Amino acid sequence: MQNQWNPEVAAHFPGDLGQCVYASRLLGADPDLVLHGGGNTSVKIVRPTIFGEPEALLYVKGSGSDLARIAAQDFAPVRLDHLRRLTTLETLSDSQWHNELRGSVVDASAPPVSVEAMLHALLPAKYVFHTHSDAVLAITNTPGGAERIRAIYGDTVVIVPYVRPGFPVAKHCAAIFQAELSARTTGVVLLRHGLFSFGETAQAAYDQMISLVNQAEAYLASYPVPPAPVNMPDPQLILRQELAELRLAISGAAGTPMILATHSDEQTLRFAQRPDLAVISQQGPATPDHVIRTKRVPMLGRNVAAFRADYEAYVQEHQSRTSFALTMLDPAPRVVLDPALGMVAVGRSAQEAHISGEIYRHTMTIIAQATAIESYLSESAAEVFDFEYWELEQAKLKRQGRPPMFAGEIGLVTGAASGIGKACVESLLARGAAVVGLDINPTIAQLFDRPDFLGIRCDVTSEEQIIQALERTARAFGGLDMLILNAGIFPPSRRIEAMPTAEWRRTMTINLDSNLILMREAHALLKHAPRRGRVAIIGSKNVPAPGPGAGAYSASKAALNQLARVAALEWGQDGIRVNSLHPNAVFDTGLWTEEVLQARAKNYGLTVEQYKTNNVLQIEVTSRDVAELAAEMCGPLFAKTTASQVPVDGGNDRVI
Ligand code: ZN
């Protein structure tokens, strides 16, 4: 591991807290040290109270922030003496302890204090850094972990045996530190948890962290992980329905729709194909910091189809445990392993699924390494579930409030690169859905750079490309809940006697045939949507009120409208709702340049403004208006409506 300290950059971070911010960012930037909000850092600073008396404060990373992007205001100043004194108490419940932590913060606007703040208080050095280094965990998470750590570091580190996180670990550490900390101590290793380094300057504490990790890495170098062959799956394998079924089962366990991200790369497949998977995958997380997010793996090296039985047994087993708080943390697994698929990472959102996946990726590395040394040992799964961490988690969930409307759900929008389609993507994202956007325009791939969006270049006239897009959707997010059919073309104005056959056919292919194929291929996914599938179809005013010169367009949209009505009839028994919107005169799309607008307005003897608002309500209809209606049609407001056709046109006297 490279030491990244750069004195020139460090100089831009003034003061003791600034130095701590710089070091924190360096540590946070390395996923082999900390992952997604894991790890924490602190600095002890004496500041005057409001009465002018000096007071020792511990500036410790607040929970909820990420070390890689941390800023000064993400640290909570805590009264140091108060924290230290708490360890003189015999016992403290998690909620009392939590209350004391919160109560000892001197700045009301500070973030909540990290649960590991107490260890920072107990270590006397000015700067204290804590990570969950993969290399150190691979060594501590073996049966002979303590002896190995001792062999590597001699008496320069203090070893803390595994203790349940919370007040007990603080109490335990207070006693150990008092007895064992000396001038020779360079770090503290918490078995099956992580390590602490410290120093009088941020650089010294950082250097110490890197040096401790490097010693661990050097030790690991003598235990190389033996290369194992890996069977890569058939790239033609179509698994979208199985994945949707798996998602339905997991969402049922969670009590809410979940996102499933499938990772079928060499690392995950090699791990999932290990003959000892049944044992190693059930040993618990590598560090308690990963507990809440990773959970355990209930599926053991069998086909996805076998999951349901496994899962039912799993839920029954845990429901019978009185200590298992179902309401607080759902019993759904966060990682599913399958030799054919690799890893399926699960979360309540695409971001959460991403985090589960990344944490487990590191867990796989740690397990493989620990097994190469000896064997992998974590605290038992039972102990993981018995954590009274629940109290703190409950508080966290309360703070988060109500989840967004489409949390854990997946929407697919066609023609998503611009106009109404792009607006639909935005409306679904704003309601918490993960969204797949299809478009023939390759810019779709870069439309949004966020974990809950997947842009796929797709020519909807190609059956094969549609099937591939749905397959990618299921692998990226687990299935499909909402389908918004928007892609379409509006050919140039042409009377019937002048209509070229090719133009007619092309319009039908894009506006009608592609939607039949999409609906047909998406049906199995929509049928397995946890809250039942929804289809929103962007129709047209031309359906009820066709216009001269728009024969191909009007006929294609009318046929699509009829197809939607049949779909509503046929799919009602699967709980799938199919509703249509009929927009008119939406001018903020790529089709309508200022030039075209002016020409059309002039044609009617109107100004552009008059032309845009040429409807009963005399208001402009935007892409966003259409998109918001489409999104709401997929939401609870339309829960009991199917086959509806709602105009979004400002009122049209020919339709009325
Ligand atoms: Zn930790």
XYZ file of N, CA and C in Angstrom, residues 107-300:
582
model
N -21.713 21.214 19.916
C -22.242 22.012 18.819
C -23.566 21.398 18.360
N -24.664 22.168 18.533
C -25.998 21.627 18.245
C -26.178 21.276 16.777
N -25.394 21.879 15.910
C -25.566 21.593 14.482
C -24.659 20.457 13.992
N -23.926 19.842 14.915
C -22.985 18.783 14.522
C -23.731 17.506 14.153
N -23.133 16.671 13.299
C -23.781 15.385 12.953
C -23.769 14.444 14.150
N -24.605 13.388 14.139
C -24.587 12.415 15.232
C -23.204 11.767 15.345
N -22.850 11.414 16.573
C -21.499 10.912 16.818
C -21.391 9.444 16.416
N -20.305 9.104 15.771
C -20.028 7.721 15.382
C -19.996 6.828 16.618
N -20.497 5.608 16.462
C -20.568 4.700 17.607
C -19.192 4.302 18.132
N -18.177 4.531 17.367
C -16.840 4.136 17.813
C -16.072 5.292 18.465
N -16.789 6.395 18.741
C -16.139 7.592 19.301
C -15.393 7.290 20.598
N -15.968 6.373 21.387
C -15.390 6.099 22.696
C -13.940 5.625 22.597
N -13.642 4.798 21.589
C -12.269 4.296 21.463
C -11.304 5.432 21.128
N -11.807 6.381 20.365
C -10.970 7.544 20.046
C -10.675 8.341 21.318
N -11.668 8.411 22.188
C -11.478 9.160 23.439
C -10.473 8.453 24.344
N -10.517 7.129 24.345
C -9.680 6.362 25.273
C -8.206 6.332 24.868
N -7.936 6.519 23.584
C -6.534 6.538 23.149
C -5.978 7.943 23.373
N -4.840 8.055 24.068
C -4.375 9.378 24.495
C -3.809 10.261 23.378
N -3.394 9.693 22.252
C -2.728 10.499 21.219
C -3.666 11.553 20.648
N -3.055 12.601 20.069
C -3.841 13.716 19.535
C -4.687 13.259 18.341
N -4.061 12.530 17.411
C -4.794 12.049 16.221
C -4.992 10.538 16.333
N -6.222 10.092 16.084
C -6.512 8.653 16.114
C -7.284 8.296 14.846
N -6.794 7.295 14.137
C -7.443 6.865 12.886
C -7.840 5.393 12.998
N -9.021 5.083 12.452
C -9.527 3.708 12.538
C -9.979 3.224 11.160
N -9.472 2.082 10.736
C -9.883 1.501 9.445
C -10.237 0.026 9.629
N -10.831 -0.531 8.585
C -11.136 -1.970 8.568
C -10.325 -2.601 7.439
N -9.022 -2.460 7.516
C -8.113 -2.922 6.457
C -8.345 -4.380 6.075
N -8.513 -4.612 4.778
C -8.707 -5.977 4.271
C -7.557 -6.885 4.707
N -6.342 -6.387 4.587
C -5.169 -7.211 4.882
C -5.157 -7.632 6.351
N -5.442 -6.683 7.242
C -5.430 -7.003 8.672
C -6.571 -7.963 9.002
N -7.758 -7.726 8.395
C -8.906 -8.598 8.673
C -8.653 -10.032 8.186
N -7.954 -10.158 7.036
C -7.673 -11.503 6.515
C -6.843 -12.298 7.519
N -6.033 -11.588 8.313
C -5.199 -12.260 9.318
C -5.955 -12.463 10.625
N -6.661 -11.424 11.084
C -7.367 -11.556 12.374
C -8.532 -12.531 12.278
N -9.105 -12.681 11.064
C -10.276 -13.550 10.925
C -9.882 -14.993 10.607
N -8.876 -15.458 11.325
C -8.483 -16.868 11.235
C -8.442 -17.394 12.669
N -8.548 -18.717 12.836
C -8.531 -19.249 14.213
C -7.279 -18.829 14.989
N -6.148 -18.756 14.294
C -4.924 -18.367 15.005
C -4.622 -16.884 14.863
N -5.651 -16.076 14.617
C -5.479 -14.655 14.314
C -4.649 -13.885 15.333
N -4.940 -14.088 16.622
C -4.245 -13.318 17.664
C -2.746 -13.621 17.657
N -2.418 -14.911 17.526
C -0.990 -15.289 17.540
C -0.277 -14.734 16.306
N -0.977 -14.754 15.187
C -0.366 -14.233 13.954
C -0.099 -12.735 14.071
N -1.054 -12.023 14.624
C -0.881 -10.572 14.798
C 0.314 -10.318 15.718
N 0.379 -11.107 16.759
C 1.494 -10.968 17.712
C 2.827 -11.250 17.004
N 2.827 -12.279 16.134
C 4.058 -12.636 15.423
C 4.485 -11.519 14.462
N 3.515 -10.849 13.869
C 3.842 -9.792 12.903
C 4.343 -8.535 13.603
N 3.618 -8.112 14.627
C 3.885 -6.798 15.222
C 4.637 -6.851 16.552
N 4.841 -8.049 17.102
C 5.487 -8.121 18.410
C 4.636 -7.389 19.440
N 5.303 -6.690 20.378
C 4.503 -5.997 21.404
C 4.262 -4.528 21.038
N 4.418 -4.194 19.731
C 4.165 -2.796 19.349
C 2.685 -2.523 19.116
N 1.873 -3.575 19.038
C 0.433 -3.304 18.985
C -0.267 -3.946 20.180
N -1.357 -3.291 20.576
C -2.202 -3.844 21.625
C -3.312 -4.615 20.923
N -3.542 -5.857 21.374
C -4.573 -6.685 20.743
C -5.820 -6.700 21.614
N -6.953 -6.391 20.997
C -8.230 -6.441 21.715
C -9.027 -7.614 21.153
N -9.347 -8.596 22.005
C -10.137 -9.737 21.513
C -11.507 -9.269 21.025
N -12.167 -10.118 20.255
C -13.452 -9.701 19.713
C -14.482 -9.493 20.819
N -15.098 -8.332 20.812
C -16.183 -8.024 21.741
C -17.290 -7.376 20.920
N -18.517 -7.653 21.311
C -19.643 -7.055 20.611
C -19.509 -5.526 20.593
N -19.704 -4.897 19.445
C -19.589 -3.446 19.376
C -20.616 -2.778 20.296
N -20.285 -1.580 20.702
C -21.170 -0.871 21.613
C -20.406 -0.577 22.897
N -21.137 -0.367 23.977
C -20.501 -0.019 25.238
C -19.522 -1.091 25.729
N -19.872 -2.390 25.597
C -18.941 -3.411 26.100
C -17.538 -3.287 25.507
N -17.439 -2.968 24.230
C -16.104 -2.894 23.638
C -15.344 -1.698 24.211
N -16.051 -0.616 24.491
C -15.403 0.564 25.072
C -14.882 0.246 26.477
N -15.710 -0.425 27.235
C -15.371 -0.788 28.610
C -14.149 -1.733 28.617
N -14.228 -2.704 27.744
C -13.174 -3.679 27.604
C -11.851 -2.993 27.218
N -11.940 -2.088 26.241
C -10.737 -1.403 25.767
C -10.142 -0.518 26.857
N -10.999 0.125 27.624
C -10.500 1.007 28.691
C -9.573 0.212 29.604
N -10.005 -1.000 29.952
C -9.200 -1.840 30.854
C -7.904 -2.280 30.167
N -8.026 -2.722 28.939
C -6.835 -3.211 28.219
C -5.831 -2.076 27.984
N -6.339 -0.918 27.572
C -5.439 0.206 27.289
C -4.664 0.601 28.544
N -5.398 0.621 29.662
C -4.761 1.016 30.914
C -3.601 0.069 31.248
N -3.829 -1.201 30.988
C -2.811 -2.193 31.346
C -1.686 -2.295 30.311
N -2.010 -2.089 29.026
C -1.040 -2.465 27.996
C -0.446 -1.342 27.154
N -1.102 -0.189 27.101
C -0.550 0.884 26.263
C 0.790 1.343 26.822
N 1.773 1.495 25.926
C 3.067 1.988 26.393
C 3.652 2.912 25.339
N 4.814 3.439 25.612
C 5.461 4.352 24.663
C 5.818 3.622 23.373
N 5.928 2.295 23.475
C 6.284 1.505 22.292
C 5.093 1.217 21.376
N 3.874 1.442 21.873
C 2.680 1.057 21.114
C 2.512 1.918 19.868
N 2.338 1.258 18.718
C 2.120 2.001 17.476
C 0.710 1.811 16.928
N -0.019 0.872 17.497
C -1.375 0.662 17.001
C -2.157 -0.282 17.883
N -3.448 -0.364 17.605
C -4.325 -1.286 18.323
C -5.052 -2.122 17.273
N -5.003 -3.439 17.451
C -5.735 -4.316 16.532
C -6.933 -4.897 17.269
N -8.122 -4.653 16.735
C -9.337 -5.258 17.278
C -9.598 -6.512 16.454
N -9.481 -7.659 17.090
C -9.634 -8.902 16.330
C -11.012 -8.957 15.685
N -11.027 -9.404 14.444
C -12.252 -9.528 13.644
C -13.019 -8.212 13.570
N -12.284 -7.113 13.588
C -12.929 -5.804 13.471
C -12.101 -4.806 12.659
N -10.869 -4.557 13.041
C -10.079 -3.567 12.315
C -8.925 -3.072 13.160
N -8.368 -1.912 12.796
C -7.234 -1.422 13.576
C -7.254 0.092 13.766
N -6.525 0.522 14.786
C -6.354 1.935 15.100
C -4.873 2.291 14.997
N -4.618 3.476 14.443
C -3.266 4.016 14.522
C -3.391 5.392 15.167
N -2.285 5.929 15.639
C -2.371 7.242 16.280
C -1.023 7.950 16.252
N -1.051 9.241 16.532
C 0.187 10.011 16.539
C -0.076 11.434 16.991
N 1.006 12.175 17.225
C 0.848 13.565 17.677
C 0.609 14.504 16.505
N 0.931 14.052 15.268
C 0.550 14.826 14.085
C -0.289 13.900 13.199
N -1.075 14.534 12.298
C -1.914 13.738 11.407
C -1.036 12.869 10.518
N 0.083 13.438 10.084
C 0.966 12.680 9.199
C 1.548 11.455 9.915
N 1.948 11.654 11.171
C 2.515 10.529 11.925
C 1.483 9.413 12.075
N 0.237 9.778 12.385
C -0.812 8.761 12.563
C -1.126 8.078 11.240
N -1.113 8.867 10.159
C -1.371 8.292 8.832
C -0.235 7.342 8.430
N 1.006 7.815 8.587
C 2.170 6.978 8.263
C 2.093 5.648 9.015
N 1.687 5.768 10.278
C 1.610 4.582 11.121
C 0.583 3.591 10.582
N -0.555 4.117 10.124
C -1.606 3.255 9.565
C -1.068 2.504 8.346
N -0.429 3.248 7.461
C 0.075 2.626 6.226
C 1.143 1.580 6.562
N 1.992 1.928 7.511
C 3.061 1.014 7.879
C 2.497 -0.276 8.498
N 1.472 -0.145 9.356
C 0.863 -1.340 9.962
C 0.231 -2.223 8.894
N -0.457 -1.584 7.948
C -1.117 -2.348 6.883
C -0.067 -3.009 5.984
N 1.022 -2.288 5.730
C 2.070 -2.865 4.888
C 2.708 -4.095 5.532
N 2.846 -4.060 6.840
C 3.384 -5.246 7.524
C 2.434 -6.428 7.354
N 1.133 -6.132 7.424
C 0.136 -7.203 7.240
C 0.198 -7.726 5.810
N 0.332 -6.814 4.851
C 0.380 -7.236 3.440
C 1.629 -8.078 3.160
N 2.736 -7.690 3.786
C 3.964 -8.458 3.595
C 3.779 -9.882 4.129
N 3.083 -10.006 5.250
C 2.812 -11.321 5.826
C 1.956 -12.156 4.872
N 0.927 -11.484 4.286
C 0.014 -12.195 3.381
C 0.732 -12.692 2.130
N 1.785 -11.976 1.733
C 2.491 -12.343 0.505
C 3.039 -13.761 0.583
N 3.292 -14.246 1.808
C 3.804 -15.612 1.926
C 2.673 -16.648 1.953
N 1.430 -16.191 1.838
C 0.298 -17.128 1.742
C -0.529 -16.814 0.493
N 0.048 -17.039 -0.685
C -0.703 -16.670 -1.891
C -1.989 -17.482 -2.021
N -3.023 -16.829 -2.540
C -4.297 -17.523 -2.763
C -4.110 -18.418 -3.987
N -4.308 -19.739 -3.828
C -4.086 -20.629 -4.973
C -5.066 -20.313 -6.103
N -4.561 -20.254 -7.337
C -5.469 -19.932 -8.442
C -6.436 -21.096 -8.665
N -7.708 -20.768 -8.803
C -8.712 -21.812 -9.032
C -9.333 -21.582 -10.399
N -9.653 -22.663 -11.110
C -10.302 -22.476 -12.410
C -11.698 -21.900 -12.210
N -12.163 -21.181 -13.209
C -13.503 -20.603 -13.079
C -14.284 -20.881 -14.362
N -15.518 -21.336 -14.192
C -16.388 -21.569 -15.346
C -17.184 -20.305 -15.625
N -16.886 -19.673 -16.745
C -17.639 -18.472 -17.097
C -18.976 -18.910 -17.706
N -20.061 -18.209 -17.357
C -21.365 -18.634 -17.869
C -21.498 -18.339 -19.365
N -22.416 -19.045 -19.983
C -22.730 -18.826 -21.384
C -23.257 -17.401 -21.547
N -22.588 -16.590 -22.389
C -23.046 -15.198 -22.524
C -24.468 -15.089 -23.086
N -24.949 -16.155 -23.704
C -26.308 -16.129 -24.262
C -27.366 -16.470 -23.207
N -26.912 -16.853 -22.027
C -27.838 -17.281 -20.979
C -28.884 -16.203 -20.699
N -30.150 -16.561 -20.813
C -31.236 -15.614 -20.538
C -31.792 -15.934 -19.151
N -31.658 -14.986 -18.248
C -32.028 -15.262 -16.862
C -33.012 -14.247 -16.299
N -33.568 -13.401 -17.156
C -34.323 -12.287 -16.580
C -35.533 -12.721 -15.776
N -36.185 -13.807 -16.217
C -37.360 -14.219 -15.459
C -36.969 -14.808 -14.104
N -35.911 -15.607 -14.093
C -35.442 -16.166 -12.819
C -35.046 -15.052 -11.849
N -34.382 -14.052 -12.386
C -33.960 -12.946 -11.523
C -35.184 -12.206 -10.980
N -36.200 -12.020 -11.832
C -37.407 -11.324 -11.368
C -38.108 -12.139 -10.285
N -38.079 -13.455 -10.426
C -38.698 -14.317 -9.402
C -37.919 -14.241 -8.091
N -36.602 -14.259 -8.223
C -35.750 -14.138 -7.034
C -36.013 -12.796 -6.338
N -36.134 -11.758 -7.153
C -36.385 -10.424 -6.582
C -37.731 -10.387 -5.860
N -38.723 -11.041 -6.443
C -40.039 -11.059 -5.803
C -39.954 -11.741 -4.440
N -39.219 -12.864 -4.381
C -39.074 -13.581 -3.119
C -38.329 -12.725 -2.087
N -37.267 -12.087 -2.507
C -36.475 -11.276 -1.575
C -37.267 -10.046 -1.134
N -37.990 -9.449 -2.056
C -38.802 -8.284 -1.708
C -39.893 -8.682 -0.721
N -40.413 -9.908 -0.899
C -41.418 -10.407 0.039
C -40.836 -10.510 1.442
N -39.609 -10.973 1.529
C -38.949 -11.093 2.829
C -38.700 -9.714 3.433
N -38.356 -8.773 2.581
C -38.032 -7.431 3.060
C -39.293 -6.633 3.380
N -40.396 -7.018 2.780
C -41.629 -6.265 2.974
C -41.659 -4.997 2.147
N -40.756 -4.891 1.211
C -40.673 -3.700 0.363
C -39.901 -4.084 -0.898
N -40.169 -3.423 -2.018
C -39.425 -3.792 -3.227
C -37.923 -3.574 -3.052
N -37.144 -4.516 -3.569
C -35.690 -4.439 -3.445
C -35.038 -4.437 -4.817
N -33.866 -3.835 -4.864
C -33.060 -3.822 -6.086
C -32.030 -4.957 -5.993
N -31.870 -5.699 -7.077
C -30.882 -6.785 -7.136
C -29.898 -6.497 -8.265
N -28.642 -6.380 -7.910
C -27.623 -6.139 -8.931
C -26.778 -7.400 -9.097
N -26.770 -7.964 -10.307
C -26.041 -9.209 -10.558
C -24.620 -8.908 -11.032
N -23.656 -9.562 -10.391
C -22.247 -9.391 -10.767
C -21.718 -10.747 -11.222
N -21.555 -10.919 -12.547
C -21.075 -12.210 -13.063
C -19.668 -12.061 -13.626
N -18.751 -11.605 -12.817
C -17.372 -11.458 -13.280
C -16.534 -12.586 -12.697
N -15.264 -12.591 -13.071
C -14.405 -13.700 -12.676
C -14.297 -13.847 -11.159
N -14.145 -12.727 -10.458
C -13.958 -12.810 -9.002
C -15.182 -13.421 -8.317
N -16.376 -12.930 -8.682
C -17.582 -13.399 -8.002
C -17.889 -14.849 -8.380
N -17.665 -15.192 -9.656
C -17.940 -16.569 -10.075
C -16.968 -17.547 -9.425
N -15.697 -17.154 -9.374
C -14.703 -18.041 -8.759
C -15.083 -18.306 -7.306
N -15.515 -17.262 -6.631
C -15.894 -17.418 -5.226
C -17.144 -18.291 -5.108
N -18.150 -17.996 -5.948
C -19.415 -18.729 -5.858
C -19.267 -20.178 -6.286
N -18.185 -20.486 -7.002
C -17.972 -21.869 -7.448
C -17.040 -22.645 -6.513
N -16.629 -22.017 -5.424
C -15.735 -22.725 -4.491
C -16.449 -23.926 -3.888
N -15.743 -25.064 -3.777
C -16.408 -26.233 -3.198
C -16.785 -26.028 -1.728
N -16.071 -25.116 -1.038
C -16.376 -24.901 0.380
C -17.329 -23.723 0.597
N -18.044 -23.322 -0.448
C -18.915 -22.146 -0.344
C -19.923 -22.263 0.796
N -20.471 -23.481 0.949
C -21.500 -23.680 1.973
C -20.984 -23.288 3.351
N -19.711 -23.508 3.591
C -19.144 -23.180 4.899
C -18.718 -21.709 4.948
N -17.905 -21.312 4.004
C -17.294 -19.985 4.115
C -18.296 -18.848 3.969
N -19.383 -19.078 3.233
C -20.323 -17.973 3.030
C -21.235 -17.783 4.227
N -21.211 -18.722 5.165
C -22.126 -18.633 6.306
C -21.429 -18.219 7.601
N -20.214 -17.718 7.482
C -19.442 -17.450 8.690
C -19.622 -16.047 9.237
N -20.393 -15.248 8.597
C -20.592 -13.896 9.104
C -19.662 -12.917 8.431
N -19.880 -11.644 8.723
C -19.123 -10.591 8.051
C -17.689 -10.500 8.554
N -16.866 -9.822 7.796
C -15.461 -9.706 8.155
C -15.251 -8.751 9.325
N -16.116 -7.766 9.456
C -16.025 -6.790 10.540
C -17.434 -6.343 10.897
N -17.691 -6.036 12.174
C -19.055 -5.633 12.555
C -19.534 -4.419 11.766
N -18.597 -3.649 11.267
C -18.975 -2.476 10.491
C -19.774 -2.870 9.252
N -19.610 -4.089 8.802
C -20.293 -4.532 7.584
C -21.569 -5.307 7.859
N -21.836 -5.562 9.140
C -22.946 -6.430 9.509
C -24.271 -5.980 8.946
N -24.609 -4.773 9.246
C -25.949 -4.299 8.991
C -26.223 -4.272 7.501
N -25.193 -4.046 6.777
C -25.416 -3.884 5.347
C -25.257 -5.177 4.548
N -24.503 -6.113 5.072
C -24.254 -7.305 4.270
C -25.206 -8.451 4.584
N -25.506 -8.642 5.859
C -26.309 -9.794 6.277
C -25.625 -11.082 5.859
N -26.362 -12.164 6.025
C -25.697 -13.398 5.637
C -26.269 -13.931 4.334
N -25.663 -14.966 3.849
C -25.993 -15.461 2.521
C -26.820 -16.725 2.658
N -28.089 -16.690 2.358
C -28.912 -17.872 2.601
C -28.857 -18.888 1.475
N -28.345 -18.493 0.344
C -28.404 -19.421 -0.769
C -27.050 -20.042 -1.024
N -27.053 -21.340 -1.127
C -25.785 -22.027 -1.159
C -25.564 -22.828 -2.409
